[in-house]
Tab-separated table of C-alpha atoms and ligand atoms in Angstrom:
chain	number	residue	atom	x	y	z
A	1	VAL	CA	-6.329	6.022	-14.824
A	2	SER	CA	-3.323	3.363	-15.088
A	3	ILE	CA	-4.644	0.428	-17.268
A	4	ILE	CA	-2.498	-3.002	-15.952
A	5	MET	CA	-3.744	-5.860	-18.152
A	6	SER	CA	-4.496	-9.122	-16.379
A	7	ASN	CA	-3.023	-11.785	-17.075
A	8	GLU	CA	-5.010	-15.217	-18.125
A	9	PRO	CA	-7.589	-16.441	-16.946
A	10	THR	CA	-9.473	-13.328	-16.004
A	11	GLN	CA	-8.572	-11.402	-19.584
A	12	ARG	CA	-9.604	-8.233	-17.123
A	13	ALA	CA	-7.761	-5.529	-17.291
A	14	LEU	CA	-6.968	-3.597	-13.579
A	15	ARG	CA	-7.800	0.506	-13.843
A	16	LEU	CA	-5.742	1.854	-11.512
A	17	PHE	CA	-6.000	5.109	-9.921
A	18	THR	CA	-5.057	7.485	-7.189
A	19	GLU	CA	-7.812	10.015	-7.151
A	20	GLY	CA	-10.705	9.411	-6.377
A	21	LYS	CA	-12.418	11.392	-8.429
A	22	ALA	CA	-11.608	9.756	-11.280
A	23	LEU	CA	-13.231	6.445	-9.301
A	24	ARG	CA	-16.345	8.271	-8.520
A	25	GLU	CA	-16.609	8.908	-12.664
A	26	PHE	CA	-15.488	5.056	-14.010
A	27	VAL	CA	-18.406	3.581	-10.765
A	28	ASP	CA	-20.799	6.015	-12.560
A	29	ILE	CA	-20.161	4.925	-16.157
A	30	MET	CA	-20.287	1.245	-15.045
A	31	ARG	CA	-23.957	2.267	-13.022
A	32	ARG	CA	-25.452	4.016	-16.269
A	33	GLU	CA	-24.789	0.687	-18.011
A	34	GLY	CA	-26.727	-1.086	-15.847
A	35	CYS	CA	-23.098	-2.884	-13.844
A	36	SER	CA	-23.513	-4.071	-9.930
A	37	ILE	CA	-20.503	-2.919	-7.843
A	38	GLY	CA	-18.493	-5.105	-5.550
A	39	PHE	CA	-15.924	-3.290	-3.539
A	40	ALA	CA	-13.385	-4.223	-1.127
A	41	PRO	CA	-11.746	-1.956	1.250
A	42	THR	CA	-7.945	-3.160	2.777
A	43	MET	CA	-5.158	-1.068	3.263
A	44	GLY	CA	-2.673	-3.687	0.979
A	45	ALA	CA	0.002	-6.198	1.666
A	46	LEU	CA	-2.630	-8.851	-0.028
A	47	HIS	CA	-2.625	-12.059	1.095
A	48	ALA	CA	-5.487	-14.686	0.763
A	49	GLY	CA	-7.977	-14.170	2.811
A	50	HIS	CA	-8.471	-10.175	0.736
A	51	LEU	CA	-8.287	-12.456	-2.396
A	52	SER	CA	-11.017	-14.064	-0.823
A	53	LEU	CA	-12.299	-11.486	-1.006
A	54	ILE	CA	-12.035	-10.090	-5.357
A	55	ASP	CA	-13.891	-14.089	-5.525
A	56	ALA	CA	-16.513	-12.709	-3.708
A	57	GLY	CA	-17.181	-10.497	-5.419
A	58	ARG	CA	-16.747	-11.263	-9.045
A	59	LEU	CA	-19.024	-14.238	-7.683
A	60	GLU	CA	-22.066	-11.801	-6.918
A	61	CYS	CA	-20.948	-8.162	-8.677
A	62	ASP	CA	-20.271	-7.200	-12.502
A	63	VAL	CA	-17.747	-5.093	-11.491
A	64	VAL	CA	-14.889	-5.734	-8.738
A	65	VAL	CA	-13.100	-2.211	-7.336
A	66	ALA	CA	-10.991	-2.669	-4.459
A	67	SER	CA	-9.125	0.090	-2.184
A	68	VAL	CA	-5.294	0.207	-1.290
A	69	PHE	CA	-5.090	2.789	1.479
A	70	VAL	CA	-2.796	2.836	4.960
A	71	ASN	CA	-6.071	4.612	7.246
A	72	PRO	CA	-3.719	7.070	9.440
A	73	THR	CA	-6.400	7.383	11.520
A	74	GLN	CA	-7.134	3.901	12.337
A	75	PHE	CA	-3.881	3.941	14.231
A	76	ALA	CA	-3.140	5.353	17.620
A	77	PRO	CA	0.290	7.153	17.559
A	78	HIS	CA	2.568	4.706	18.901
A	79	GLU	CA	0.967	1.669	17.121
A	80	ASP	CA	2.532	0.517	13.123
A	81	PHE	CA	1.250	3.117	10.791
A	82	ASP	CA	4.944	3.585	9.120
A	83	LYS	CA	6.218	0.414	9.201
A	84	TYR	CA	3.244	-1.166	8.461
A	85	PRO	CA	3.606	-3.267	4.615
A	86	ARG	CA	3.564	-1.768	1.592
A	87	ASN	CA	3.856	-2.800	-2.020
A	88	LEU	CA	1.465	-1.563	-4.526
A	89	ALA	CA	3.152	-3.706	-6.712
A	90	ASN	CA	2.518	-6.525	-5.878
A	91	ASP	CA	-0.950	-5.941	-5.024
A	92	THR	CA	-1.343	-4.781	-8.106
A	93	ALA	CA	-0.433	-7.942	-9.581
A	94	LEU	CA	-2.744	-10.199	-7.181
A	95	LEU	CA	-5.819	-7.519	-7.876
A	96	ALA	CA	-5.166	-8.554	-11.506
A	97	SER	CA	-4.341	-12.120	-11.235
A	98	ARG	CA	-8.093	-12.702	-10.039
A	99	GLY	CA	-9.866	-10.244	-12.025
A	100	CYS	CA	-10.421	-6.882	-10.237
A	101	ASP	CA	-11.311	-4.463	-12.620
A	102	ALA	CA	-10.453	-1.267	-10.592
A	103	VAL	CA	-7.927	-0.740	-8.038
A	104	PHE	CA	-8.335	2.777	-5.501
A	105	ALA	CA	-4.653	3.369	-4.256
A	106	PRO	CA	-5.148	7.213	-3.062
A	107	ARG	CA	-2.568	9.874	-1.262
A	108	VAL	CA	-2.669	9.887	2.389
A	109	GLY	CA	-2.740	13.545	2.752
A	110	ASP	CA	-5.731	13.716	-0.488
A	111	MET	CA	-7.702	11.448	1.734
A	112	PHE	CA	-6.773	13.136	4.997
A	113	PRO	CA	-6.041	16.890	4.245
A	114	ALA	CA	-4.646	18.789	7.030
A	115	ASP	CA	-7.603	20.400	8.115
A	116	PHE	CA	-9.651	17.404	7.804
A	117	SER	CA	-11.924	17.657	10.480
A	118	THR	CA	-14.906	15.608	9.997
A	119	PHE	CA	-14.649	11.970	11.982
A	120	VAL	CA	-17.297	8.875	12.878
A	121	ASP	CA	-18.087	7.446	16.360
A	122	VAL	CA	-19.967	4.129	15.611
A	123	GLY	CA	-21.091	3.920	19.464
A	124	PRO	CA	-20.421	1.842	22.413
A	125	ILE	CA	-20.023	-0.787	20.456
A	126	THR	CA	-16.466	0.064	19.398
A	127	ARG	CA	-16.002	0.382	23.214
A	128	VAL	CA	-14.924	-2.908	24.563
A	129	LEU	CA	-12.290	-5.202	22.936
A	130	GLU	CA	-10.065	-4.053	20.544
A	131	GLY	CA	-11.482	-0.507	21.833
A	132	GLU	CA	-10.012	-1.228	24.830
A	133	TYR	CA	-6.418	-1.945	23.159
A	134	ARG	CA	-7.396	0.896	21.136
A	135	PRO	CA	-9.165	3.931	21.671
A	136	THR	CA	-9.804	5.467	18.369
A	137	HIS	CA	-9.020	2.793	16.061
A	138	PHE	CA	-12.841	2.202	15.122
A	139	ARG	CA	-13.449	5.997	14.405
A	140	GLY	CA	-10.931	5.305	11.953
A	141	VAL	CA	-12.084	2.352	10.323
A	142	ALA	CA	-15.507	3.769	10.729
A	143	THR	CA	-13.834	7.562	8.831
A	144	VAL	CA	-12.267	5.972	6.220
A	145	VAL	CA	-15.070	3.188	5.045
A	146	LEU	CA	-17.678	6.047	5.105
A	147	LYS	CA	-15.421	7.939	2.976
A	148	LEU	CA	-14.616	5.196	0.430
A	149	LEU	CA	-17.843	4.607	0.465
A	150	GLN	CA	-18.615	7.986	-1.128
A	151	ILE	CA	-16.379	7.473	-3.674
A	152	VAL	CA	-16.990	4.286	-4.218
A	153	PRO	CA	-20.747	3.954	-3.659
A	154	ALA	CA	-20.944	-0.211	-4.481
A	155	ASP	CA	-23.759	-2.607	-4.077
A	156	ARG	CA	-21.830	-4.986	-2.015
A	157	ALA	CA	-18.971	-4.213	-0.138
A	158	TYR	CA	-16.547	-7.104	1.438
A	159	PHE	CA	-14.761	-7.319	4.731
A	160	GLY	CA	-13.126	-10.166	6.630
A	161	ARG	CA	-14.671	-12.622	9.276
A	162	LYS	CA	-10.626	-12.323	11.187
A	163	ASP	CA	-11.779	-8.771	12.311
A	164	TYR	CA	-14.892	-9.769	13.743
A	165	GLN	CA	-15.702	-5.866	15.978
A	166	GLN	CA	-15.099	-4.257	12.604
A	167	THR	CA	-17.752	-6.141	10.603
A	168	LEU	CA	-20.262	-5.178	13.722
A	169	VAL	CA	-19.258	-2.043	13.012
A	170	ILE	CA	-19.395	-1.333	9.509
A	171	ARG	CA	-22.393	-2.984	10.186
A	172	LYS	CA	-23.884	-0.824	12.433
A	173	MET	CA	-22.376	2.838	10.698
A	174	VAL	CA	-23.980	1.472	7.156
A	175	ASP	CA	-27.004	1.508	9.231
A	176	ASP	CA	-27.359	4.100	11.217
A	177	LEU	CA	-26.002	6.033	8.360
A	178	ASN	CA	-28.276	5.141	5.694
A	179	VAL	CA	-24.768	3.745	3.646
A	180	SER	CA	-26.400	1.684	0.435
A	181	ALA	CA	-23.939	-1.142	-0.055
A	182	GLU	CA	-25.380	-4.037	1.802
A	183	VAL	CA	-22.253	-4.859	3.778
A	184	ARG	CA	-20.533	-8.600	3.223
A	185	VAL	CA	-18.489	-10.500	5.685
A	186	CYS	CA	-16.288	-13.561	3.622
A	187	PRO	CA	-15.083	-16.937	6.328
A	188	ILE	CA	-11.386	-16.596	7.896
A	189	VAL	CA	-8.690	-18.130	5.745
A	190	ARG	CA	-5.925	-19.805	7.724
A	191	GLU	CA	-2.609	-21.073	7.065
A	192	ALA	CA	-1.877	-24.854	6.717
A	193	ASP	CA	-0.903	-24.772	10.859
A	194	GLY	CA	-4.455	-22.594	11.545
A	195	LEU	CA	-2.895	-19.724	11.976
A	196	ALA	CA	-4.990	-16.278	10.573
A	197	MET	CA	-4.138	-14.683	7.143
A	198	SER	CA	-2.949	-11.291	8.102
A	199	SER	CA	-0.532	-8.510	7.070
A	200	ARG	CA	0.307	-7.974	10.352
A	201	ASN	CA	2.130	-12.024	9.929
A	202	ALA	CA	5.030	-10.962	8.972
A	203	TYR	CA	6.543	-9.007	11.810
A	204	LEU	CA	6.586	-12.626	13.140
A	205	SER	CA	10.151	-13.193	13.844
A	206	PRO	CA	10.560	-17.718	12.920
A	207	ASP	CA	9.791	-18.344	16.675
A	208	GLU	CA	6.966	-16.297	17.439
A	209	ARG	CA	5.495	-17.825	13.833
A	210	ARG	CA	5.302	-21.298	15.102
A	211	GLN	CA	4.182	-20.008	18.193
A	212	ALA	CA	1.483	-17.673	17.177
A	213	PRO	CA	-0.386	-20.823	15.728
A	214	ALA	CA	-1.794	-21.658	19.794
A	215	LEU	CA	-4.371	-18.698	19.579
A	216	TYR	CA	-6.511	-21.146	16.168
A	217	ARG	CA	-6.220	-24.645	18.610
A	218	SER	CA	-6.756	-22.064	22.074
A	219	LEU	CA	-9.849	-21.643	19.836
A	220	ARG	CA	-10.843	-25.285	18.317
A	221	LEU	CA	-9.907	-26.234	21.897
A	222	ALA	CA	-13.106	-23.653	23.273
A	223	SER	CA	-15.267	-25.124	20.022
A	224	GLU	CA	-14.637	-28.649	21.160
A	225	LEU	CA	-15.049	-28.311	24.988
A	226	ALA	CA	-18.666	-26.563	24.241
A	227	ALA	CA	-19.616	-29.144	21.972
A	228	GLY	CA	-18.590	-32.528	23.933
A	229	GLY	CA	-21.119	-29.797	26.102
A	230	GLU	CA	-19.460	-27.537	28.600
A	231	ARG	CA	-21.496	-24.533	29.067
A	232	ARG	CA	-19.409	-22.952	31.419
A	233	VAL	CA	-17.466	-19.868	29.618
A	234	SER	CA	-14.982	-19.719	33.512
A	235	VAL	CA	-14.036	-22.979	32.220
A	236	ILE	CA	-13.769	-23.032	28.238
A	237	ASP	CA	-11.500	-19.318	28.829
A	238	SER	CA	-9.370	-21.463	31.970
A	239	LYS	CA	-8.196	-24.275	29.676
A	240	MET	CA	-7.549	-22.046	26.615
A	241	ARG	CA	-5.005	-19.897	28.970
A	242	GLY	CA	-3.809	-22.645	29.907
A	243	LEU	CA	-3.332	-24.268	26.372
A	244	LEU	CA	-1.889	-20.385	25.382
A	245	GLN	CA	1.028	-20.233	28.260
A	246	GLN	CA	1.966	-23.403	27.764
A	247	THR	CA	3.439	-22.968	24.109
A	248	GLY	CA	4.791	-19.869	25.402
A	249	GLY	CA	5.649	-16.085	23.953
A	250	ILE	CA	2.103	-15.295	24.254
A	251	GLU	CA	0.192	-13.025	25.805
A	252	VAL	CA	-2.870	-12.704	26.738
A	253	GLN	CA	-4.717	-9.469	26.285
A	254	TYR	CA	-8.940	-11.170	25.812
A	255	ILE	CA	-10.354	-13.627	25.696
A	256	ALA	CA	-13.887	-12.213	25.111
A	257	PHE	CA	-16.829	-15.150	24.564
A	258	VAL	CA	-19.764	-12.521	23.412
A	259	ALA	CA	-22.681	-14.058	21.334
A	260	ASP	CA	-22.647	-14.145	17.589
A	261	GLY	CA	-22.967	-10.719	15.379
A	262	THR	CA	-22.713	-8.649	19.372
A	263	VAL	CA	-19.558	-7.800	21.170
A	264	THR	CA	-22.373	-9.162	24.417
A	265	PRO	CA	-20.458	-11.135	27.012
A	266	VAL	CA	-21.901	-14.270	27.648
A	267	ASP	CA	-20.755	-16.857	30.692
A	268	ILE	CA	-22.967	-19.280	29.414
A	269	ILE	CA	-22.790	-20.858	26.293
A	270	SER	CA	-25.845	-21.507	25.510
A	271	GLY	CA	-26.365	-20.927	21.914
A	272	PRO	CA	-23.911	-19.321	18.516
A	273	THR	CA	-21.258	-17.833	20.329
A	274	THR	CA	-18.330	-16.093	18.636
A	275	VAL	CA	-15.077	-16.363	20.897
A	276	ALA	CA	-12.940	-13.664	20.719
A	277	LEU	CA	-9.068	-12.846	21.178
A	278	ALA	CA	-5.888	-10.338	21.399
A	279	ALA	CA	-2.301	-11.250	21.898
A	280	GLN	CA	0.504	-9.662	21.505
A	281	LEU	CA	3.426	-12.158	20.696
A	282	GLY	CA	6.628	-10.047	21.421
A	283	LYS	CA	5.416	-7.016	19.667
A	284	THR	CA	3.186	-8.210	16.935
A	285	ARG	CA	-0.820	-7.672	18.381
A	286	LEU	CA	-2.061	-10.525	16.188
A	287	ILE	CA	-6.292	-11.439	16.892
A	288	ASP	CA	-8.449	-14.190	15.695
A	289	ASN	CA	-12.097	-15.659	16.687
A	290	LEU	CA	-13.915	-18.393	16.123
A	291	ARG	CA	-17.369	-19.202	16.140
A	292	ILE	CA	-18.946	-21.948	18.869
A	293	GLY	CA	-22.412	-23.504	20.654
A	294	ASP	CA	-23.868	-24.082	16.752
B	1	LIG	O1	-9.701	-4.306	7.840
B	1	LIG	C1	-9.096	-3.322	6.602
B	1	LIG	O2	-7.803	-3.740	6.883
B	1	LIG	C2	-9.510	-1.969	7.199
B	1	LIG	O3	-8.925	-1.940	8.501
B	1	LIG	C3	-10.163	-1.269	6.429
B	1	LIG	C4	-11.233	-1.805	6.591
B	1	LIG	C5	-9.585	-1.580	4.848
B	1	LIG	C6	-10.090	0.406	6.927
B	1	LIG	O4	-8.914	1.032	6.761
């Protein structure tokens, strides 16, 4: 266990764990002392979106634990596992500055040894939207999140709403498998120009970075059209695609209109609806979403 002293104003120390057993012992001691535990799983390359999860945990829990683990099981062989940004020194400094109490940074071989063979399949909600483009992704996410929640039996676990479908998959897994953690979903944090914060934004070329905020502009357009009385998804969808096409450089994979809190498609906006989209900008795949129709 390494202890990293945080700077003002928190005065807390961040403990760095690489072994699950040692972290579990720390969490058990804290629980015996009557502390509630918040947990924010991440893949590192932390940005303000991740730090908002730590802040939410700090508000609601006595002890906040984060994990930094680039989970190989949620990447397909052709995806960006190898080039995914990794910078544990910077991540620990950021976590310390936000008053996080412990960070878990396990080795891949400890989490997924060569003979690992148990995976969590959350069923139909993992097959649509993201699941159509990344068929093995949610199985890897659900498996690693369940493993992490076994190591850190948290009272509350924090996830960002940018990964809308992931939050649904994790809620379902937690319900189905009697995991005691309460799933908390925090709002998307955006750059000043509206681009949703993502560790993958670092891949964008300067041109792609200029084009990328159009994703959010298209979601805002959907929201404005719905607020102005347009109910037909087909009309909103085609106006969004028009905006994205005009911007150039953006290859839409899907734009989905689903009843908020589900992956059930809607044709008419008649209540809270989430518009979720995925697009490719050059080699970089980005996702975003917005709740409309309130
Ligand atoms: O959202 C992420 O960063 C990852 O999918 C998660 C939840 C940390 C699991 O690896």
